[in-house]
mmCIF file of C-alpha atoms in Angstrom:
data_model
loop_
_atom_site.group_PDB
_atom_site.id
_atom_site.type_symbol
_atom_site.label_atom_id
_atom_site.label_comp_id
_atom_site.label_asym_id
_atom_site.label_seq_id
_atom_site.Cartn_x
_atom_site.Cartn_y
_atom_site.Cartn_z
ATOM 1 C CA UNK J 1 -11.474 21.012 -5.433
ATOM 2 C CA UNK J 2 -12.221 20.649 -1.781
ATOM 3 C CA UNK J 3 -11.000 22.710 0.878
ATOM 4 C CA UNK J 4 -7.338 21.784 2.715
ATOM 5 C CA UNK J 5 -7.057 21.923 6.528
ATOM 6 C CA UNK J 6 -3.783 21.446 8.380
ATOM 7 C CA UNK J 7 -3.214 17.995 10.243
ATOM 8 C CA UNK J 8 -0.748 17.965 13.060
ATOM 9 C CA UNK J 9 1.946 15.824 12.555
ATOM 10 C CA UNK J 10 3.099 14.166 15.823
ATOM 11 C CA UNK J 11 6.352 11.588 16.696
ATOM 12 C CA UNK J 12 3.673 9.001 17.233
ATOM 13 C CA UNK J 13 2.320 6.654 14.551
ATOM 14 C CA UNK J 14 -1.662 6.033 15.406
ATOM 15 C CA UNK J 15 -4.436 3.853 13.911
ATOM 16 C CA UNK J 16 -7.849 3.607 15.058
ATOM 17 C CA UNK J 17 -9.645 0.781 15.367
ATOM 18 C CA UNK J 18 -13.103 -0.172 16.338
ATOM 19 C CA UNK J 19 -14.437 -3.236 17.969
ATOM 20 C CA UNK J 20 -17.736 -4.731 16.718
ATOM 21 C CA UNK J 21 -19.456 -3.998 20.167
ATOM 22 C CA UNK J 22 -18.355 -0.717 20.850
ATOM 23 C CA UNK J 23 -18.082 2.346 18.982
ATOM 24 C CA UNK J 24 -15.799 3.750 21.498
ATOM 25 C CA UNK J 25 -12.217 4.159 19.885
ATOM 26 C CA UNK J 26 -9.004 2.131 20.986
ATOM 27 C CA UNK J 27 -6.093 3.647 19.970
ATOM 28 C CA UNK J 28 -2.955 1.775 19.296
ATOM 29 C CA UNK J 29 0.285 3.166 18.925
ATOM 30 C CA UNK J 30 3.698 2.368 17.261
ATOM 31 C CA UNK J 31 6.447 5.391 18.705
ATOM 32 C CA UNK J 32 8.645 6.184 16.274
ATOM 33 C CA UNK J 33 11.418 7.981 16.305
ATOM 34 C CA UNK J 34 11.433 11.654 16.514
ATOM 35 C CA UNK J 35 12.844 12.941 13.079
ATOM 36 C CA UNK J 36 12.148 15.295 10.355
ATOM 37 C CA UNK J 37 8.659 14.915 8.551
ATOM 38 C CA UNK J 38 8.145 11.562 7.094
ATOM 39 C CA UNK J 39 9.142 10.906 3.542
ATOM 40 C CA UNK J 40 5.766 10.238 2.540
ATOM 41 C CA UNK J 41 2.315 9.910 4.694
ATOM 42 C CA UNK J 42 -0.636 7.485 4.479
ATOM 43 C CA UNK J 43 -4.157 8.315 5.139
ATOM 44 C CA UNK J 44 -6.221 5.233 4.749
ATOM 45 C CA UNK J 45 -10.118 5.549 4.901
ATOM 46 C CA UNK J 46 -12.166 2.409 5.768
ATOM 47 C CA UNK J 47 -14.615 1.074 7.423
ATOM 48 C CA UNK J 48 -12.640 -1.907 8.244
ATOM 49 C CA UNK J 49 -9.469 -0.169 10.797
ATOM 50 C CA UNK J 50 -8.592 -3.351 12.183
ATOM 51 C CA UNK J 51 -8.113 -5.034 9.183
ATOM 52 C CA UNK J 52 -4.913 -3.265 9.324
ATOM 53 C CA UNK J 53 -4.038 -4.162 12.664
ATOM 54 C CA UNK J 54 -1.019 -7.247 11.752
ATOM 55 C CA UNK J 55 0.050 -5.648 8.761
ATOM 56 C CA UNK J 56 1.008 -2.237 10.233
ATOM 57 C CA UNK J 57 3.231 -4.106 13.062
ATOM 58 C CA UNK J 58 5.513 -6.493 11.481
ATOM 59 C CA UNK J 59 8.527 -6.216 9.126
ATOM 60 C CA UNK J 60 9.576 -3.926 7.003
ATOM 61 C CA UNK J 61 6.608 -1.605 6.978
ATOM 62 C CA UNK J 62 6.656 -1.371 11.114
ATOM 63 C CA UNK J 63 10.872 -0.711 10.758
ATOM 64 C CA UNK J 64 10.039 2.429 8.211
ATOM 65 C CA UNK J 65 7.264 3.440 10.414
ATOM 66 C CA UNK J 66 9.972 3.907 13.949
ATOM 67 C CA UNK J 67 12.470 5.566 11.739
ATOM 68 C CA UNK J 68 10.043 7.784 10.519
ATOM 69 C CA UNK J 69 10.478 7.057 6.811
ATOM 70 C CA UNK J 70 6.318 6.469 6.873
ATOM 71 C CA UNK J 71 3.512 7.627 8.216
ATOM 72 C CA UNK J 72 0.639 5.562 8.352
ATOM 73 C CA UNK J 73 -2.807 6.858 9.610
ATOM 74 C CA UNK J 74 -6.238 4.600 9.492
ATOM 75 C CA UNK J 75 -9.230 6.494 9.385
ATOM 76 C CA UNK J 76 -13.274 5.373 10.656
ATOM 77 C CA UNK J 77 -14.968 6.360 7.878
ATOM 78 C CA UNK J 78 -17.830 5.977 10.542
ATOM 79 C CA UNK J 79 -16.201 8.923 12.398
ATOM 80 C CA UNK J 80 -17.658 11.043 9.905
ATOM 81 C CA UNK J 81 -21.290 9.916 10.094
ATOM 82 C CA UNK J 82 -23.848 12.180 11.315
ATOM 83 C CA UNK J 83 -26.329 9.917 12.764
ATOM 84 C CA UNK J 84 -26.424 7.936 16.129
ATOM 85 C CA UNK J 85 -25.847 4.445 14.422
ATOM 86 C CA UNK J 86 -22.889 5.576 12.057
ATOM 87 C CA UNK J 87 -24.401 5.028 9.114
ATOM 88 C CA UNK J 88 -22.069 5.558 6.158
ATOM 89 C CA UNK J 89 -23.838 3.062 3.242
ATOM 90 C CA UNK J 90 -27.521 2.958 2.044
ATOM 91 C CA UNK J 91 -29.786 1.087 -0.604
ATOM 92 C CA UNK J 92 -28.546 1.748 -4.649
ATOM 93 C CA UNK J 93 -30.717 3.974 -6.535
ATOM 94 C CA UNK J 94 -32.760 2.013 -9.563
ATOM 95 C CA UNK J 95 -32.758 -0.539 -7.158
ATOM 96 C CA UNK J 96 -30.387 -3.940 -6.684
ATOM 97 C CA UNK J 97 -28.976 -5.981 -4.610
ATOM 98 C CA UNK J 98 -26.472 -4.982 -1.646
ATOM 99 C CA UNK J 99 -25.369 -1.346 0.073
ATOM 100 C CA UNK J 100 -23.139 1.480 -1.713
ATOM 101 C CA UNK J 101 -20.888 3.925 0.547
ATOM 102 C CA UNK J 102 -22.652 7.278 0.747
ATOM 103 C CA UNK J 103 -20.803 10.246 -0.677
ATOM 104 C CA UNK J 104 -21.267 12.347 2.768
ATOM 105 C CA UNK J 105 -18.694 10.868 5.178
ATOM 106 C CA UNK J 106 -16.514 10.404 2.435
ATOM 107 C CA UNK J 107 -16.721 14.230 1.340
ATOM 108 C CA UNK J 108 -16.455 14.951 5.039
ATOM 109 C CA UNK J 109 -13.409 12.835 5.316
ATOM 110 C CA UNK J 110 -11.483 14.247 2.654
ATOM 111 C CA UNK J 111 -12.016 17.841 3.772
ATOM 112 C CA UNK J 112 -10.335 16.895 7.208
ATOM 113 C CA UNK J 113 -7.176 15.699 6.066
ATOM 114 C CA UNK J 114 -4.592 17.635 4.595
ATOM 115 C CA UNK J 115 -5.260 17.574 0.829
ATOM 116 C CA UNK J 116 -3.020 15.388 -1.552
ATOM 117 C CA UNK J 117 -2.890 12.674 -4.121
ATOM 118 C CA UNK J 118 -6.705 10.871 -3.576
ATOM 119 C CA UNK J 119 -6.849 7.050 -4.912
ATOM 120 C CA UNK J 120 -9.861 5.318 -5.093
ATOM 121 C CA UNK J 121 -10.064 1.512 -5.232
ATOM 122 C CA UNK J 122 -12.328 0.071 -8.285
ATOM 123 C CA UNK J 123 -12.404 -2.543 -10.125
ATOM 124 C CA UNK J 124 -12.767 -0.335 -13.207
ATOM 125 C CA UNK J 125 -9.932 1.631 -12.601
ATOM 126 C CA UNK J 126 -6.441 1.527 -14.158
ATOM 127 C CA UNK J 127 -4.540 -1.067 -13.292
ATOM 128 C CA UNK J 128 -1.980 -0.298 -10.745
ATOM 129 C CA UNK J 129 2.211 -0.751 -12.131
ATOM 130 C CA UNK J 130 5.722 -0.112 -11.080
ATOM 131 C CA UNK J 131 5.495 3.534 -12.912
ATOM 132 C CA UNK J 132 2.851 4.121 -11.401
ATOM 133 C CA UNK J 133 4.178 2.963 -7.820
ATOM 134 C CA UNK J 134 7.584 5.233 -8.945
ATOM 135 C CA UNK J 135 5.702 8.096 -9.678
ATOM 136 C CA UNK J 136 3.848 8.189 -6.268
ATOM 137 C CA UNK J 137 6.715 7.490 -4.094
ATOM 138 C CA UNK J 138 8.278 11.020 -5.180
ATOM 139 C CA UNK J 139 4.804 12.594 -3.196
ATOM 140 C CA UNK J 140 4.240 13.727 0.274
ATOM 141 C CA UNK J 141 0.909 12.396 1.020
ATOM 142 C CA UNK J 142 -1.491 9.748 -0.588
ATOM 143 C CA UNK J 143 -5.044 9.809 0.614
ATOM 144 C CA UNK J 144 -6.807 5.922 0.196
ATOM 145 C CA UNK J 145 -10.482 5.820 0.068
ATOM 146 C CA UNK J 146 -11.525 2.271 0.779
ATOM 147 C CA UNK J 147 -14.752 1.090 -0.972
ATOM 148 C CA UNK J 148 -16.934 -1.947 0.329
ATOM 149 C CA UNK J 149 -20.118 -4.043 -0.090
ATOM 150 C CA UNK J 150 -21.500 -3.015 -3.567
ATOM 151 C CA UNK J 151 -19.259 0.094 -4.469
ATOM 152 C CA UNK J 152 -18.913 3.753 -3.807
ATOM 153 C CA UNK J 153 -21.457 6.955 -4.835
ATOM 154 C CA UNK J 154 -20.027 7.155 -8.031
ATOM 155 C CA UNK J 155 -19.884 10.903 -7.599
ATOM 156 C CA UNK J 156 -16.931 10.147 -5.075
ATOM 157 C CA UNK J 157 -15.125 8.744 -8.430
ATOM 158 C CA UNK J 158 -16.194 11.999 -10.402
ATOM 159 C CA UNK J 159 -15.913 14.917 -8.164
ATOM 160 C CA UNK J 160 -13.430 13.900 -5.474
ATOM 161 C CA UNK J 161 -11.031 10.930 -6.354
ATOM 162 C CA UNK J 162 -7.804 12.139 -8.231
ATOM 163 C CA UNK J 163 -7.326 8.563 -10.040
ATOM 164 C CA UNK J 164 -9.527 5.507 -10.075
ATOM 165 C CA UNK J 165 -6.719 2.201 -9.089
ATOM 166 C CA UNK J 166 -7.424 -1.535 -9.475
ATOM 167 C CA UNK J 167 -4.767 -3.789 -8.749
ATOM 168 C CA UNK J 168 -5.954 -6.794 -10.797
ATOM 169 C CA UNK J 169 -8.816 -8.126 -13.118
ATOM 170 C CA UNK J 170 -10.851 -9.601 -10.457
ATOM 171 C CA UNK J 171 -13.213 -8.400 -8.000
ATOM 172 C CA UNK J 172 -12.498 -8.325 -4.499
ATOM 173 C CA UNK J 173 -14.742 -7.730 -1.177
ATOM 174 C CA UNK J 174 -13.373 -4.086 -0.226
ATOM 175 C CA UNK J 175 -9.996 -1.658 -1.129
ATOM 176 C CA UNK J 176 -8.452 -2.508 2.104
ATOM 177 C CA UNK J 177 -5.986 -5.440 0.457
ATOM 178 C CA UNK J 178 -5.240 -3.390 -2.649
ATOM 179 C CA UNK J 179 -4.271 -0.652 -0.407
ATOM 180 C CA UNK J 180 -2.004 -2.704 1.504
ATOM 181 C CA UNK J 181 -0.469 -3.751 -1.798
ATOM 182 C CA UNK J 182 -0.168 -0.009 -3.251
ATOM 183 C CA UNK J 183 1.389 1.273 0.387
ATOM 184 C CA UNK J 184 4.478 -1.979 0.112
ATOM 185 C CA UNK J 185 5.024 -1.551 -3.473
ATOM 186 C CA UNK J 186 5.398 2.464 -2.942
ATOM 187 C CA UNK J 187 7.300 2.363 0.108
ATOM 188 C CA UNK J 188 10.063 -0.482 -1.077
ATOM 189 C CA UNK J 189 10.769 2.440 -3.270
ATOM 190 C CA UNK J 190 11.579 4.970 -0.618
ATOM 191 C CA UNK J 191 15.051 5.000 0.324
ATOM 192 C CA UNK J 192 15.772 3.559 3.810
ATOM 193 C CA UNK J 193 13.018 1.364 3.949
ATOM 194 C CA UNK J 194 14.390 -1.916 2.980
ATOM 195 C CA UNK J 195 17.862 -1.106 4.483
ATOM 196 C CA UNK J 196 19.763 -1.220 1.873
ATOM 197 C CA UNK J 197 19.437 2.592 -0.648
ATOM 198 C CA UNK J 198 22.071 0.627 -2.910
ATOM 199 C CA UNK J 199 19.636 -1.497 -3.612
ATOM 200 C CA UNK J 200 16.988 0.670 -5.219
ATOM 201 C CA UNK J 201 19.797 2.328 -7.598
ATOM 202 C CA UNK J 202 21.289 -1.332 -9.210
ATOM 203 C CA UNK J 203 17.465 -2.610 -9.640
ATOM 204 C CA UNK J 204 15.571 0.512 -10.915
ATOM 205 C CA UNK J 205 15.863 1.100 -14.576
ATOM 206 C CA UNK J 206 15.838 4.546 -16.590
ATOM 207 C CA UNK J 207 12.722 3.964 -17.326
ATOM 208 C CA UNK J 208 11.159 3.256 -13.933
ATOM 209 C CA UNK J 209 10.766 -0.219 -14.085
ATOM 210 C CA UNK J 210 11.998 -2.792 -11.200
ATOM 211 C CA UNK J 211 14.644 -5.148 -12.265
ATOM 212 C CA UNK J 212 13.790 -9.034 -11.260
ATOM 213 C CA UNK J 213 15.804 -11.959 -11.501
ATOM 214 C CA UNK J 214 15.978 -15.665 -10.034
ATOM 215 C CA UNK J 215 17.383 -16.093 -6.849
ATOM 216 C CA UNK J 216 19.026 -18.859 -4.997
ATOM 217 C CA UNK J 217 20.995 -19.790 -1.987
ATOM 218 C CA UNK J 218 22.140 -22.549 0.723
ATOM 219 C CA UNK J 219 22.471 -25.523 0.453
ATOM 220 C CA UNK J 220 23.558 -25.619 -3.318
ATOM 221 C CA UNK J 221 22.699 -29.340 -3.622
ATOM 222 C CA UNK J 222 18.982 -29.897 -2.279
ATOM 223 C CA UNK J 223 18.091 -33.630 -2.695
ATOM 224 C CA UNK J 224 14.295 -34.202 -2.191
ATOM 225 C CA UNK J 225 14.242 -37.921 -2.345
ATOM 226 C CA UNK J 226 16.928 -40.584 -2.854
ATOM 227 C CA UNK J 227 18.782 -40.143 -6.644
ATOM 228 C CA UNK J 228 17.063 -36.801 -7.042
ATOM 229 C CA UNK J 229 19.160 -33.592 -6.921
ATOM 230 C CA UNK J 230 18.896 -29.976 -7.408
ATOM 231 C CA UNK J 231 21.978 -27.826 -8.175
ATOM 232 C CA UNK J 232 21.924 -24.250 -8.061
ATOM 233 C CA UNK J 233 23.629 -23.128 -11.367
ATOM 234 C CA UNK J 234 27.211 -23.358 -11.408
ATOM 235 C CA UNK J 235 27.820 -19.713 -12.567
ATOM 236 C CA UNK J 236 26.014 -17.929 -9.185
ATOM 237 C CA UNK J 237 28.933 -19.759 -7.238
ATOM 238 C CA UNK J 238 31.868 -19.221 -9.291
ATOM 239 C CA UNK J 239 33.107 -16.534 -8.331
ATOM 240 C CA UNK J 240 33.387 -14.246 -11.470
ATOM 241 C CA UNK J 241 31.214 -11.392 -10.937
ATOM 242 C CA UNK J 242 31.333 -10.621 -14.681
ATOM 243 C CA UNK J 243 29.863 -13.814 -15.729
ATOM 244 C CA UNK J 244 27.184 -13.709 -13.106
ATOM 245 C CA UNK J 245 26.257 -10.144 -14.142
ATOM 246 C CA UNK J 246 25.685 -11.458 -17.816
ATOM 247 C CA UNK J 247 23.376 -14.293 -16.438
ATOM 248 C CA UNK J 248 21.387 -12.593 -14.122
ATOM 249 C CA UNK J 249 20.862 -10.024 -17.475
ATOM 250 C CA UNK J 250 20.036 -13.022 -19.153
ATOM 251 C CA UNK J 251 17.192 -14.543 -16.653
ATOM 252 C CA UNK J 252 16.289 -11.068 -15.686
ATOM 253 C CA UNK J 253 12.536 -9.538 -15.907
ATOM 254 C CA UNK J 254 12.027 -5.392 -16.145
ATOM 255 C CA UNK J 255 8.079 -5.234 -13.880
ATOM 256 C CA UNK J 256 6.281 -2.594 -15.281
ATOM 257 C CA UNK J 257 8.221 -1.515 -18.459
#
């Protein structure tokens, strides 16, 4: 496979984004705090940084990131283009419409970060799961290649992605929102990150599924219109922890068994 190189790891969470009429770099920065080595690290590769921008600084995901249970690093793919206009996509072969990424920065890319788990985004992949999600979370480092336009050199597939990922049977404009979904559904999994590590142990199953059930809560009489009225059942405010235990197995849902 390709060769590793060390990355430094640093107390400082950065992405890189580029604006449309520069291709100077603006770094932003989230400070985290200065722990052990995150639990897991993320090294996105698109050509789309900023598409990241909101995502990366609100809720959860920004909480994990200061107490350094996550690592999150977005990656230029045009940073590893060798010509003066960063070109990183060209015409298909046998002809077509639209662009395909070219194999070279992507190769280049790869060989600059520290060398893990690689996912590639495809709508002919294998659709993404809980297991799946389970299985990751227990590794150190997950490299995301981002495709756009009309697809990736399929040698990038062949030679260089580890597993092929699609999140859904439907085609979407790039990997940058299927990464975004792949990153929350693996880090919910990571203890810390929502809070609560209780909460991972009472809704994980032996099997690696996630345990999901209906919720409700205040008021427990909602009345849209005059006459009308919704109750929240009587069993989720009784009281009897036993009973509400048996109905939640009841209404319950096991994602990805």
């Amino acid at each position: 496979m390709l060769e590793d190189r060390a990355i430094i790891d640093s107390a400082v969470f950065v992405y890189r984004a580029f604006t449309d009429e520069s291709e100077g770099e603006n770094e932003g920065k989230l400070r985290r705090r200065k722990t052990s080595s995150p639990m897991i690290t993320f090294d996105i590769i698109t050509i789309f940084p900023k598409i990241f921008d909101s995502y990366l600084r609100e809720s959860f995901i920004k909480k994990a990131i200061v107490k350094g249970l996550l690592k999150i690093n977005i990656h230029n793919l045009r940073d590893w283009a060798k010509d003066r206009h960063k070109t990183v996509d060209d015409r298909p072969f046998g002809g077509g419409l639209g662009m395909v990424l070219k194999i070279e920065p992507i190769y280049k890319a790869i060989k600059a970060l520290k060398k893990s788990k690689i996912i590639l985004f495809t709508p002919r992949g294998k659709k993404f799961n809980q297991k799946m999600a389970y299985q990751f979370s227990k590794l150190k480092q997950i490299i995301i290649i981002c495709g756009r336009y009309e697809g990736v050199d399929e040698r990038v597939a062949k030679k260089i992605a580890d597993v092929e990922l699609s999140i859904g049977d439907y085609d979407l404009m790039g990997g940058e929102l299927p990464a975004m979904v792949v990153m929350e559904t693996i880090a919910r999994l990571i203890s810390g990150v929502l809070g609560k590590p209780e909460l991972l142990k009472e809704r994980i199953t032996k099997e690696k599924g996630f345990i999901e059930y209906p919720q409700y809560t205040r008021p427990e009489v909602f009345s849209p219109k005059k006459g009308v009225k919704w109750h929240v059942p009587k069993v989720l405010v009784s009281g009897n922890h036993k009973k509400i235990e048996e109905w939640r197995e009841k209404h319950q849902k096991i994602i990805g068994e």
